[in-house]
Amino acid sequence: MNRIVVGNWKMNTNFKEAQKLASSINVSTKNFKNVKIIICPPVIWIAKLNANLKSQISNFRFGSQNIAAQEKGSFTGEISAQMVSEVADYAIIGHSERRRFFGETDEIVNKKIKIALKNNLKPIVCVGEFSKDNAQDESNFGSIHQQVSQSLAGLNKEEIQKIIIAFEPVWAIGTGDNATGEYALKIIDSIRDRLSIIYNREIASKVKILYGGSVDDKNISEFKQKGIDGVLVGGASLDSKKFIEICKKMEV
Ligand code: PGA
């Protein structure tokens, strides 16, 4: 079984730190067979990291943390999917921090997903509810399903199979208050059911769906279960020991 571990470094690391972190992860995981590791450093470091690691890369890939919603042109400060595709294979799209601090709606997320696919970047699409209060309610599932259907609207059968979805409850991100494996699986199953309705069961079974939100080396076993295809790690991905331990537990 091919599991996925994504490391989202967010706006952290100088180049020296990035290089140290990437190379220790790469060295420690280069013989892994069952887990694909996707590191998403600040985009400015990716080309240099790529050049330095090239000869050792096996199951290790790079992704960006975002891409522009426009293809090219006069959009000062933005980085296009085409530019990212020259240095990376994946792009995180619609992370809750982008939705919250930069006003990204499902419509914008949808636009970015389509631009990513057009440029051969595989999107890692984040969805998740804001509050823990009604987390168990069916109405809350509805809000997650709405994000799924609107963010992925208009993708055909081939395109949907290139998508990785990360279910990340916003209340669990960076708080140390991770969801239980049971809850993560329940929502992931319901997202897969939703995809079965839109596409069909066979296609839905091929879409990778991860859990993210305060995953670390201590709680990772919760999320290593059938139905959960891997994890998206924020804070703990900046600590090489913790991150390598997470990858190891997913590998065996
Ligand atoms: P966290 O972040 O692991 O620090 O909770 C996850 C994320 O932001 O994707």
PDB file of C-alpha atoms and ligand atoms in Angstrom:
ATOM      1  CA  MET A   1       0.000   0.000   0.000  1.00  0.00           C
ATOM      2  CA  ASN A   2       1.300   3.413  -0.899  1.00  0.00           C
ATOM      3  CA  ARG A   3       0.927   5.912   1.916  1.00  0.00           C
ATOM      4  CA  ILE A   4       1.685   9.600   1.654  1.00  0.00           C
ATOM      5  CA  VAL A   5       3.337  11.899   4.200  1.00  0.00           C
ATOM      6  CA  VAL A   6       3.285  15.607   3.356  1.00  0.00           C
ATOM      7  CA  GLY A   7       5.443  18.092   5.264  1.00  0.00           C
ATOM      8  CA  ASN A   8       4.218  21.685   5.174  1.00  0.00           C
ATOM      9  CA  TRP A   9       6.985  23.963   6.439  1.00  0.00           C
ATOM     10  CA  LYS A  10       4.801  27.084   6.051  1.00  0.00           C
ATOM     11  CA  MET A  11       6.773  30.384   6.302  1.00  0.00           C
ATOM     12  CA  ASN A  12       9.646  28.886   8.282  1.00  0.00           C
ATOM     13  CA  THR A  13      13.363  28.094   7.740  1.00  0.00           C
ATOM     14  CA  ASN A  14      16.289  30.020   6.311  1.00  0.00           C
ATOM     15  CA  PHE A  15      18.100  28.266   3.474  1.00  0.00           C
ATOM     16  CA  LYS A  16      20.687  26.604   5.728  1.00  0.00           C
ATOM     17  CA  GLU A  17      17.963  25.142   7.936  1.00  0.00           C
ATOM     18  CA  ALA A  18      15.948  24.071   4.905  1.00  0.00           C
ATOM     19  CA  GLN A  19      18.927  22.292   3.413  1.00  0.00           C
ATOM     20  CA  LYS A  20      19.765  20.490   6.653  1.00  0.00           C
ATOM     21  CA  LEU A  21      16.182  19.404   7.166  1.00  0.00           C
ATOM     22  CA  ALA A  22      15.610  18.252   3.579  1.00  0.00           C
ATOM     23  CA  SER A  23      18.850  16.326   3.394  1.00  0.00           C
ATOM     24  CA  SER A  24      18.404  14.517   6.701  1.00  0.00           C
ATOM     25  CA  ILE A  25      14.856  13.495   5.709  1.00  0.00           C
ATOM     26  CA  ASN A  26      16.067  12.392   2.302  1.00  0.00           C
ATOM     27  CA  VAL A  27      19.001  10.382   3.647  1.00  0.00           C
ATOM     28  CA  SER A  28      16.916   8.634   6.320  1.00  0.00           C
ATOM     29  CA  THR A  29      14.055   7.710   4.029  1.00  0.00           C
ATOM     30  CA  LYS A  30      15.742   6.964   0.740  1.00  0.00           C
ATOM     31  CA  ASN A  31      15.173   3.201   0.940  1.00  0.00           C
ATOM     32  CA  PHE A  32      11.526   3.495   1.898  1.00  0.00           C
ATOM     33  CA  LYS A  33       9.167   1.666  -0.423  1.00  0.00           C
ATOM     34  CA  ASN A  34       5.707   2.067   1.059  1.00  0.00           C
ATOM     35  CA  VAL A  35       5.573   5.762   1.709  1.00  0.00           C
ATOM     36  CA  LYS A  36       5.832   8.730  -0.588  1.00  0.00           C
ATOM     37  CA  ILE A  37       7.217  11.854   1.080  1.00  0.00           C
ATOM     38  CA  ILE A  38       6.186  15.247  -0.248  1.00  0.00           C
ATOM     39  CA  ILE A  39       8.009  18.214   1.258  1.00  0.00           C
ATOM     40  CA  CYS A  40       6.538  21.688   0.813  1.00  0.00           C
ATOM     41  CA  PRO A  41       9.208  24.225   1.782  1.00  0.00           C
ATOM     42  CA  PRO A  42       8.961  27.965   1.155  1.00  0.00           C
ATOM     43  CA  VAL A  43       8.844  28.003  -2.649  1.00  0.00           C
ATOM     44  CA  ILE A  44      11.980  30.128  -2.933  1.00  0.00           C
ATOM     45  CA  TRP A  45      14.141  27.271  -1.609  1.00  0.00           C
ATOM     46  CA  ILE A  46      12.809  24.499  -3.854  1.00  0.00           C
ATOM     47  CA  ALA A  47      15.060  24.975  -6.902  1.00  0.00           C
ATOM     48  CA  LYS A  48      18.223  25.057  -4.794  1.00  0.00           C
ATOM     49  CA  LEU A  49      17.138  22.099  -2.658  1.00  0.00           C
ATOM     50  CA  ASN A  50      16.322  20.178  -5.801  1.00  0.00           C
ATOM     51  CA  ALA A  51      19.755  20.806  -7.280  1.00  0.00           C
ATOM     52  CA  ASN A  52      21.465  19.731  -4.058  1.00  0.00           C
ATOM     53  CA  LEU A  53      19.414  16.574  -3.527  1.00  0.00           C
ATOM     54  CA  LYS A  54      18.862  15.425  -7.080  1.00  0.00           C
ATOM     55  CA  SER A  55      21.124  12.379  -7.022  1.00  0.00           C
ATOM     56  CA  GLN A  56      19.560  10.985  -3.846  1.00  0.00           C
ATOM     57  CA  ILE A  57      15.894  11.563  -4.555  1.00  0.00           C
ATOM     58  CA  SER A  58      13.769   8.424  -4.788  1.00  0.00           C
ATOM     59  CA  ASN A  59      10.373   8.478  -3.104  1.00  0.00           C
ATOM     60  CA  PHE A  60      10.894  12.087  -2.076  1.00  0.00           C
ATOM     61  CA  ARG A  61       9.078  14.882  -3.938  1.00  0.00           C
ATOM     62  CA  PHE A  62       8.638  18.624  -3.591  1.00  0.00           C
ATOM     63  CA  GLY A  63       5.458  20.651  -3.530  1.00  0.00           C
ATOM     64  CA  SER A  64       4.617  24.331  -3.181  1.00  0.00           C
ATOM     65  CA  GLN A  65       2.326  25.659  -0.448  1.00  0.00           C
ATOM     66  CA  ASN A  66       0.239  27.690  -2.882  1.00  0.00           C
ATOM     67  CA  ILE A  67       0.022  28.860  -6.493  1.00  0.00           C
ATOM     68  CA  ALA A  68      -1.498  31.921  -8.146  1.00  0.00           C
ATOM     69  CA  ALA A  69      -5.110  31.849  -9.314  1.00  0.00           C
ATOM     70  CA  GLN A  70      -4.005  33.413 -12.599  1.00  0.00           C
ATOM     71  CA  GLU A  71      -1.933  31.778 -15.305  1.00  0.00           C
ATOM     72  CA  LYS A  72       0.521  34.623 -16.030  1.00  0.00           C
ATOM     73  CA  GLY A  73       0.911  38.344 -16.424  1.00  0.00           C
ATOM     74  CA  SER A  74       0.716  41.477 -14.318  1.00  0.00           C
ATOM     75  CA  PHE A  75       0.133  39.989 -10.873  1.00  0.00           C
ATOM     76  CA  THR A  76       2.967  41.427  -8.812  1.00  0.00           C
ATOM     77  CA  GLY A  77       4.331  39.049  -6.224  1.00  0.00           C
ATOM     78  CA  GLU A  78       2.440  35.969  -7.387  1.00  0.00           C
ATOM     79  CA  ILE A  79       4.009  32.664  -8.449  1.00  0.00           C
ATOM     80  CA  SER A  80       2.326  30.735 -11.234  1.00  0.00           C
ATOM     81  CA  ALA A  81       1.615  27.020 -11.487  1.00  0.00           C
ATOM     82  CA  GLN A  82       3.825  26.883 -14.573  1.00  0.00           C
ATOM     83  CA  MET A  83       6.758  28.334 -12.580  1.00  0.00           C
ATOM     84  CA  VAL A  84       6.206  25.900  -9.721  1.00  0.00           C
ATOM     85  CA  SER A  85       5.938  22.979 -12.153  1.00  0.00           C
ATOM     86  CA  GLU A  86       9.542  23.552 -13.203  1.00  0.00           C
ATOM     87  CA  VAL A  87      10.782  22.723  -9.705  1.00  0.00           C
ATOM     88  CA  ALA A  88       8.050  20.679  -7.991  1.00  0.00           C
ATOM     89  CA  ASP A  89       5.429  17.999  -8.654  1.00  0.00           C
ATOM     90  CA  TYR A  90       2.720  18.980  -6.160  1.00  0.00           C
ATOM     91  CA  ALA A  91       0.962  22.100  -4.881  1.00  0.00           C
ATOM     92  CA  ILE A  92      -1.021  22.496  -1.667  1.00  0.00           C
ATOM     93  CA  ILE A  93      -4.201  24.360  -2.587  1.00  0.00           C
ATOM     94  CA  GLY A  94      -6.812  25.873  -0.267  1.00  0.00           C
ATOM     95  CA  HIS A  95      -4.970  25.365   3.015  1.00  0.00           C
ATOM     96  CA  SER A  96      -7.118  26.771   5.833  1.00  0.00           C
ATOM     97  CA  GLU A  97      -4.523  29.509   6.446  1.00  0.00           C
ATOM     98  CA  ARG A  98      -4.962  30.649   2.836  1.00  0.00           C
ATOM     99  CA  ARG A  99      -8.747  30.518   3.228  1.00  0.00           C
ATOM    100  CA  ARG A 100      -8.615  32.389   6.549  1.00  0.00           C
ATOM    101  CA  PHE A 101      -5.894  35.008   6.106  1.00  0.00           C
ATOM    102  CA  PHE A 102      -5.998  35.521   2.350  1.00  0.00           C
ATOM    103  CA  GLY A 103      -9.701  35.203   1.644  1.00  0.00           C
ATOM    104  CA  GLU A 104      -9.534  32.105  -0.557  1.00  0.00           C
ATOM    105  CA  THR A 105     -12.993  30.805  -1.377  1.00  0.00           C
ATOM    106  CA  ASP A 106     -13.946  27.427  -2.835  1.00  0.00           C
ATOM    107  CA  GLU A 107     -14.290  29.184  -6.205  1.00  0.00           C
ATOM    108  CA  ILE A 108     -10.696  30.423  -6.044  1.00  0.00           C
ATOM    109  CA  VAL A 109      -9.532  26.993  -4.865  1.00  0.00           C
ATOM    110  CA  ASN A 110     -11.367  25.419  -7.810  1.00  0.00           C
ATOM    111  CA  LYS A 111      -9.702  27.818 -10.233  1.00  0.00           C
ATOM    112  CA  LYS A 112      -6.254  27.070  -8.783  1.00  0.00           C
ATOM    113  CA  ILE A 113      -6.828  23.294  -8.965  1.00  0.00           C
ATOM    114  CA  LYS A 114      -7.662  23.553 -12.668  1.00  0.00           C
ATOM    115  CA  ILE A 115      -4.602  25.710 -13.368  1.00  0.00           C
ATOM    116  CA  ALA A 116      -2.398  23.279 -11.408  1.00  0.00           C
ATOM    117  CA  LEU A 117      -3.665  20.286 -13.398  1.00  0.00           C
ATOM    118  CA  LYS A 118      -3.193  22.136 -16.673  1.00  0.00           C
ATOM    119  CA  ASN A 119       0.450  22.627 -15.700  1.00  0.00           C
ATOM    120  CA  ASN A 120       1.060  19.035 -14.580  1.00  0.00           C
ATOM    121  CA  LEU A 121       1.101  19.846 -10.881  1.00  0.00           C
ATOM    122  CA  LYS A 122      -0.760  17.461  -8.613  1.00  0.00           C
ATOM    123  CA  PRO A 123      -3.010  19.389  -6.233  1.00  0.00           C
ATOM    124  CA  ILE A 124      -3.169  18.592  -2.508  1.00  0.00           C
ATOM    125  CA  VAL A 125      -6.543  20.127  -1.708  1.00  0.00           C
ATOM    126  CA  CYS A 126      -7.322  21.005   1.923  1.00  0.00           C
ATOM    127  CA  VAL A 127     -10.832  20.927   3.394  1.00  0.00           C
ATOM    128  CA  GLY A 128     -12.091  20.926   6.970  1.00  0.00           C
ATOM    129  CA  GLU A 129     -14.521  22.390   9.452  1.00  0.00           C
ATOM    130  CA  PHE A 130     -13.735  25.425  11.627  1.00  0.00           C
ATOM    131  CA  SER A 131     -15.230  24.517  14.949  1.00  0.00           C
ATOM    132  CA  LYS A 132     -14.946  21.483  17.153  1.00  0.00           C
ATOM    133  CA  ASP A 133     -18.280  22.227  18.877  1.00  0.00           C
ATOM    134  CA  ASN A 134     -20.494  20.577  16.309  1.00  0.00           C
ATOM    135  CA  ALA A 135     -17.802  18.343  14.828  1.00  0.00           C
ATOM    136  CA  GLN A 136     -19.895  15.190  15.261  1.00  0.00           C
ATOM    137  CA  ASP A 137     -23.055  16.684  13.685  1.00  0.00           C
ATOM    138  CA  GLU A 138     -24.254  15.580  10.303  1.00  0.00           C
ATOM    139  CA  SER A 139     -24.765  19.302   9.458  1.00  0.00           C
ATOM    140  CA  ASN A 140     -21.057  19.768   9.911  1.00  0.00           C
ATOM    141  CA  PHE A 141     -20.316  16.930   7.489  1.00  0.00           C
ATOM    142  CA  GLY A 142     -22.452  18.947   5.075  1.00  0.00           C
ATOM    143  CA  SER A 143     -20.118  21.929   5.266  1.00  0.00           C
ATOM    144  CA  ILE A 144     -17.116  19.692   4.543  1.00  0.00           C
ATOM    145  CA  HIS A 145     -18.946  18.036   1.634  1.00  0.00           C
ATOM    146  CA  GLN A 146     -19.811  21.445   0.277  1.00  0.00           C
ATOM    147  CA  GLN A 147     -16.123  22.415   0.297  1.00  0.00           C
ATOM    148  CA  VAL A 148     -15.320  19.141  -1.468  1.00  0.00           C
ATOM    149  CA  SER A 149     -17.958  19.520  -4.183  1.00  0.00           C
ATOM    150  CA  GLN A 150     -17.335  23.225  -4.791  1.00  0.00           C
ATOM    151  CA  SER A 151     -13.539  23.007  -4.709  1.00  0.00           C
ATOM    152  CA  LEU A 152     -13.529  20.029  -7.082  1.00  0.00           C
ATOM    153  CA  ALA A 153     -16.408  21.182  -9.297  1.00  0.00           C
ATOM    154  CA  GLY A 154     -16.068  20.348 -12.974  1.00  0.00           C
ATOM    155  CA  LEU A 155     -13.153  17.910 -12.709  1.00  0.00           C
ATOM    156  CA  ASN A 156     -13.486  14.940 -15.018  1.00  0.00           C
ATOM    157  CA  LYS A 157     -12.819  11.278 -14.135  1.00  0.00           C
ATOM    158  CA  GLU A 158      -9.160  11.417 -15.109  1.00  0.00           C
ATOM    159  CA  GLU A 159      -8.526  14.692 -13.291  1.00  0.00           C
ATOM    160  CA  ILE A 160     -10.120  13.689 -10.004  1.00  0.00           C
ATOM    161  CA  GLN A 161      -7.744  10.714  -9.739  1.00  0.00           C
ATOM    162  CA  LYS A 162      -4.758  13.085  -9.738  1.00  0.00           C
ATOM    163  CA  ILE A 163      -6.053  14.929  -6.680  1.00  0.00           C
ATOM    164  CA  ILE A 164      -4.924  14.346  -3.109  1.00  0.00           C
ATOM    165  CA  ILE A 165      -7.456  15.579  -0.559  1.00  0.00           C
ATOM    166  CA  ALA A 166      -6.312  16.519   2.946  1.00  0.00           C
ATOM    167  CA  PHE A 167      -9.036  16.528   5.561  1.00  0.00           C
ATOM    168  CA  GLU A 168      -7.803  19.077   8.087  1.00  0.00           C
ATOM    169  CA  PRO A 169     -10.175  20.211  10.827  1.00  0.00           C
ATOM    170  CA  VAL A 170      -9.198  23.848  11.407  1.00  0.00           C
ATOM    171  CA  TRP A 171      -9.524  23.447  15.197  1.00  0.00           C
ATOM    172  CA  ALA A 172      -6.840  20.761  15.115  1.00  0.00           C
ATOM    173  CA  ILE A 173      -4.260  22.706  13.093  1.00  0.00           C
ATOM    174  CA  GLY A 174      -1.319  23.891  15.177  1.00  0.00           C
ATOM    175  CA  THR A 175      -3.235  23.436  18.440  1.00  0.00           C
ATOM    176  CA  GLY A 176      -1.927  20.083  19.692  1.00  0.00           C
ATOM    177  CA  ASP A 177      -5.594  19.017  19.805  1.00  0.00           C
ATOM    178  CA  ASN A 178      -5.537  16.365  17.070  1.00  0.00           C
ATOM    179  CA  ALA A 179      -8.700  14.630  15.918  1.00  0.00           C
ATOM    180  CA  THR A 180      -8.974  10.972  16.866  1.00  0.00           C
ATOM    181  CA  GLY A 181      -8.221   8.376  14.208  1.00  0.00           C
ATOM    182  CA  GLU A 182     -11.830   7.271  14.486  1.00  0.00           C
ATOM    183  CA  TYR A 183     -13.191  10.740  13.720  1.00  0.00           C
ATOM    184  CA  ALA A 184     -10.684  11.288  10.885  1.00  0.00           C
ATOM    185  CA  LEU A 185     -11.715   7.982   9.294  1.00  0.00           C
ATOM    186  CA  LYS A 186     -15.410   8.753   9.657  1.00  0.00           C
ATOM    187  CA  ILE A 187     -15.047  12.052   7.784  1.00  0.00           C
ATOM    188  CA  ILE A 188     -12.658  10.592   5.206  1.00  0.00           C
ATOM    189  CA  ASP A 189     -15.133   7.759   4.522  1.00  0.00           C
ATOM    190  CA  SER A 190     -17.910  10.294   4.118  1.00  0.00           C
ATOM    191  CA  ILE A 191     -15.794  12.345   1.679  1.00  0.00           C
ATOM    192  CA  ARG A 192     -15.161   9.153  -0.295  1.00  0.00           C
ATOM    193  CA  ASP A 193     -18.906   8.389  -0.313  1.00  0.00           C
ATOM    194  CA  ARG A 194     -19.510  11.889  -1.624  1.00  0.00           C
ATOM    195  CA  LEU A 195     -16.985  11.278  -4.428  1.00  0.00           C
ATOM    196  CA  SER A 196     -18.698   7.954  -5.217  1.00  0.00           C
ATOM    197  CA  ILE A 197     -21.950   9.828  -5.774  1.00  0.00           C
ATOM    198  CA  ILE A 198     -20.298  12.417  -8.022  1.00  0.00           C
ATOM    199  CA  TYR A 199     -18.098   9.900  -9.918  1.00  0.00           C
ATOM    200  CA  ASN A 200     -18.350   6.221  -8.984  1.00  0.00           C
ATOM    201  CA  ARG A 201     -17.073   3.909  -6.255  1.00  0.00           C
ATOM    202  CA  GLU A 202     -14.073   2.673  -8.216  1.00  0.00           C
ATOM    203  CA  ILE A 203     -12.851   6.169  -9.007  1.00  0.00           C
ATOM    204  CA  ALA A 204     -13.532   7.357  -5.456  1.00  0.00           C
ATOM    205  CA  SER A 205     -11.418   4.504  -4.105  1.00  0.00           C
ATOM    206  CA  LYS A 206      -8.442   5.749  -6.122  1.00  0.00           C
ATOM    207  CA  VAL A 207      -8.471   9.297  -4.707  1.00  0.00           C
ATOM    208  CA  LYS A 208      -5.913   9.627  -1.917  1.00  0.00           C
ATOM    209  CA  ILE A 209      -7.381  11.218   1.206  1.00  0.00           C
ATOM    210  CA  LEU A 210      -5.096  12.283   4.052  1.00  0.00           C
ATOM    211  CA  TYR A 211      -5.639  13.566   7.569  1.00  0.00           C
ATOM    212  CA  GLY A 212      -3.900  16.724   8.863  1.00  0.00           C
ATOM    213  CA  GLY A 213      -4.002  18.651  12.156  1.00  0.00           C
ATOM    214  CA  SER A 214      -1.451  18.308  15.002  1.00  0.00           C
ATOM    215  CA  VAL A 215      -0.043  15.030  13.708  1.00  0.00           C
ATOM    216  CA  ASP A 216       3.227  14.134  15.444  1.00  0.00           C
ATOM    217  CA  ASP A 217       5.495  11.189  16.157  1.00  0.00           C
ATOM    218  CA  LYS A 218       3.416  10.242  19.218  1.00  0.00           C
ATOM    219  CA  ASN A 219      -0.076  10.165  17.712  1.00  0.00           C
ATOM    220  CA  ILE A 220       0.790   8.978  14.188  1.00  0.00           C
ATOM    221  CA  SER A 221      -0.349   5.396  14.897  1.00  0.00           C
ATOM    222  CA  GLU A 222      -3.943   6.702  15.261  1.00  0.00           C
ATOM    223  CA  PHE A 223      -3.906   7.618  11.588  1.00  0.00           C
ATOM    224  CA  LYS A 224      -2.236   4.526  10.245  1.00  0.00           C
ATOM    225  CA  GLN A 225      -5.327   2.620   9.328  1.00  0.00           C
ATOM    226  CA  LYS A 226      -7.112   1.312   6.279  1.00  0.00           C
ATOM    227  CA  GLY A 227      -9.054   4.107   4.630  1.00  0.00           C
ATOM    228  CA  ILE A 228      -6.639   6.880   5.643  1.00  0.00           C
ATOM    229  CA  ASP A 229      -4.058   7.246   2.893  1.00  0.00           C
ATOM    230  CA  GLY A 230      -1.562   9.299   4.861  1.00  0.00           C
ATOM    231  CA  VAL A 231      -1.002  12.524   6.765  1.00  0.00           C
ATOM    232  CA  LEU A 232      -0.254  16.193   6.225  1.00  0.00           C
ATOM    233  CA  VAL A 233       2.137  17.428   8.908  1.00  0.00           C
ATOM    234  CA  GLY A 234       2.815  21.072   9.813  1.00  0.00           C
ATOM    235  CA  GLY A 235       4.703  21.814  13.044  1.00  0.00           C
ATOM    236  CA  ALA A 236       6.279  18.374  13.425  1.00  0.00           C
ATOM    237  CA  SER A 237       7.640  18.500   9.860  1.00  0.00           C
ATOM    238  CA  LEU A 238      10.135  21.165  10.983  1.00  0.00           C
ATOM    239  CA  ASP A 239      11.744  18.721  13.419  1.00  0.00           C
ATOM    240  CA  SER A 240      13.726  16.166  11.434  1.00  0.00           C
ATOM    241  CA  LYS A 241      13.640  13.522  14.188  1.00  0.00           C
ATOM    242  CA  LYS A 242       9.870  13.749  14.614  1.00  0.00           C
ATOM    243  CA  PHE A 243       9.185  13.873  10.894  1.00  0.00           C
ATOM    244  CA  ILE A 244      11.453  10.917  10.098  1.00  0.00           C
ATOM    245  CA  GLU A 245       9.776   8.942  12.898  1.00  0.00           C
ATOM    246  CA  ILE A 246       6.363   9.723  11.367  1.00  0.00           C
ATOM    247  CA  CYS A 247       7.595   8.528   7.959  1.00  0.00           C
ATOM    248  CA  LYS A 248       9.094   5.380   9.512  1.00  0.00           C
ATOM    249  CA  LYS A 249       5.842   4.495  11.258  1.00  0.00           C
ATOM    250  CA  MET A 250       3.974   4.908   7.977  1.00  0.00           C
ATOM    251  CA  GLU A 251       6.551   2.831   6.103  1.00  0.00           C
ATOM    252  CA  VAL A 252       6.444  -0.329   8.221  1.00  0.00           C
TER     253      VAL A 252
HETATM  254  P1  PGA B   1       0.005  21.133  12.208  1.00  0.00           P
HETATM  255  O1  PGA B   1      -0.326  21.796  10.806  1.00  0.00           O
HETATM  256  O2  PGA B   1       0.531  19.759  11.948  1.00  0.00           O
HETATM  257  O3  PGA B   1       1.029  22.035  12.818  1.00  0.00           O
HETATM  258  O4  PGA B   1      -1.278  21.101  12.979  1.00  0.00           O
HETATM  259  C1  PGA B   1      -0.991  21.065   9.819  1.00  0.00           C
HETATM  260  C2  PGA B   1      -1.277  21.973   8.655  1.00  0.00           C
HETATM  261  O5  PGA B   1      -1.314  23.188   8.804  1.00  0.00           O
HETATM  262  O6  PGA B   1      -1.499  21.505   7.546  1.00  0.00           O
END
